[in-house]
Amino acid sequence: MQPFDMEKLLRDRGIYRRPGMHAIRPAYRKIAFGAGYSEIGIIKSLGYYDSTFNILNFPCVSMAADFSRAYAALVLTENIGEDTFILNGRQDEQTMIMARRVVQLLRSIYSIRGSFHVYIKVDNKQGGGCGHWESAAVAAAFARSVARSVFDESAIEDGPFLSKMARLVSGSGAASTTGPLSVLISWPGYAHDTSFALGLPMPDTGIALCAVPIAADFHRSNIHEVALRSPFYREWATYTRHALLDLLNSEFDADTIIRTATNSSLMMHATLMSSRSILWTEKTIDVVSRILEMRSGGRAVGFSIDAGPSVVLMARNAAELDEARRSIDAECVDGSITSGEPSIPPEFLRMAREALDRYT
C-alpha cells in the first residue's frame, strides 16, 4: 500500500484533515499547563525512517486509556541556553538529553526564542509494571503545555497539530492527542509537517480493559533499532499495512479492534524475538497462552503488549473481562478507554507553581 492509498481512504471516509497554522505568541514568564493519557497499541510500529523527528517507517493505530496520566507545567523565559527539566521530582542526565533534543527541535521548527523550564509528573496505575510506557502520556501533556505557552488559543483545539509536537517526544505517542482511537500517518519520505495523527470514528464499543503489570527483567535497549535488525522486518511492515487497510475499511467494532490488537502484538514480538530481543517473561507467556486458549474456544477476548512484558487484557464487555481475569489468576488493574485531556489535580498545580516560581 502506497502512502497516497491511505490518505485517499481517510479522505473518502471524511477523516483526513491537515493540521492548522497557528500564530506564535509566546507568553513569557507565565505557567502553562497540559495533561495527557497513556495509550494502547492496536496496530504497532517500530523503526524510524527519521530518528531526529521520530518519523516511523509505517503507520500505527493507538487507543487512549487511563492506565497512566501525565501532567506538565511549562514556563518560557526570554534568556537562551538555560533549559531545565524535572520529571517526577528528579532532574537526571538521561531526561535532560532527551528533553534538550525536543526543545531544540521546537525552537528550530517554530522559531521560538527563549528557554524552556518544564515540570512533569506521571501517575501510573500499574506501579512498577513495564511495557505500556508513560511516554505517550508525557508527550501529550508536554505538547499541550507548549501549545498554551507558545501559540494562539486555536492551537490547543487542533489535535493533529498537537500530535506533531508530541511525536518529537515519542514517535507512536503522537496519537495520544487525538483519541480515543487514532492513526499516526508515517512513511519513509514524510517530514515533520506531513506526519501527524488523526482521530478515527469510534462508536461506544463497550470494550473492557485491565492491565497485568509485569516488571521487566532485561536491560532496555533501543527497541526501534532492534526491530530493524530482524530478517522479518519487511514482512511485518507488509502485514501491518494490510492490517491497517482492513481496519480502516471496518466499522471499528469491538471484535475487530480486539482481534487486530492481538494479532499485531504477536507479530511485533515475533519480529523482536527474531532479533534476539525477548521482552516477555514466564508470566507474560502464561497470560498470553491462557488468553489465546480462550480465543480458540470462541471467546472474543484478546490483548495488547507494547515494548515490554506487561499485558493489557481486552474484552467485549465487563463480564467477559472478568472471565479472562479469572483464567489468568493474576493481578489485573482496571482501566478504561478515554479521550480528551485529563483534569489536573490541585496538588500538581501547587507543586508546579512552587518548582517554577523563580521563572515567573
CSV table of N, CA and C in Angstrom, one decimal, residues 9 13 244-252:
chain,number,residue,atom,x,y,z
A,9,LEU,N,-8.1,6.9,1.3
A,9,LEU,CA,-9.1,6.2,2.1
A,9,LEU,C,-9.6,7.1,3.3
A,13,ARG,N,-13.4,8.6,3.7
A,13,ARG,CA,-14.3,8.4,4.9
A,13,ARG,C,-14.5,9.7,5.7
A,244,LEU,N,-3.8,-2.4,8.6
A,244,LEU,CA,-4.3,-1.0,8.7
A,244,LEU,C,-5.4,-0.8,7.6
A,245,LEU,N,-5.2,-1.3,6.4
A,245,LEU,CA,-6.2,-1.1,5.4
A,245,LEU,C,-7.5,-1.8,5.8
A,246,ASP,N,-7.4,-3.0,6.4
A,246,ASP,CA,-8.6,-3.8,6.8
A,246,ASP,C,-9.3,-3.0,7.9
A,247,LEU,N,-8.5,-2.5,8.9
A,247,LEU,CA,-9.1,-1.8,10.0
A,247,LEU,C,-9.8,-0.5,9.5
A,248,LEU,N,-9.2,0.3,8.6
A,248,LEU,CA,-9.8,1.5,8.1
A,248,LEU,C,-11.0,1.2,7.3
A,249,ASN,N,-11.2,0.0,6.8
A,249,ASN,CA,-12.4,-0.3,6.0
A,249,ASN,C,-13.4,-0.9,6.9
A,250,SER,N,-13.2,-1.1,8.2
A,250,SER,CA,-14.1,-1.6,9.1
A,250,SER,C,-14.9,-0.5,9.8
A,251,GLU,N,-15.8,-1.0,10.7
A,251,GLU,CA,-16.6,0.0,11.4
A,251,GLU,C,-16.1,0.2,12.9
A,252,PHE,N,-14.9,-0.3,13.1
A,252,PHE,CA,-14.2,-0.2,14.4
A,252,PHE,C,-15.0,-0.8,15.5
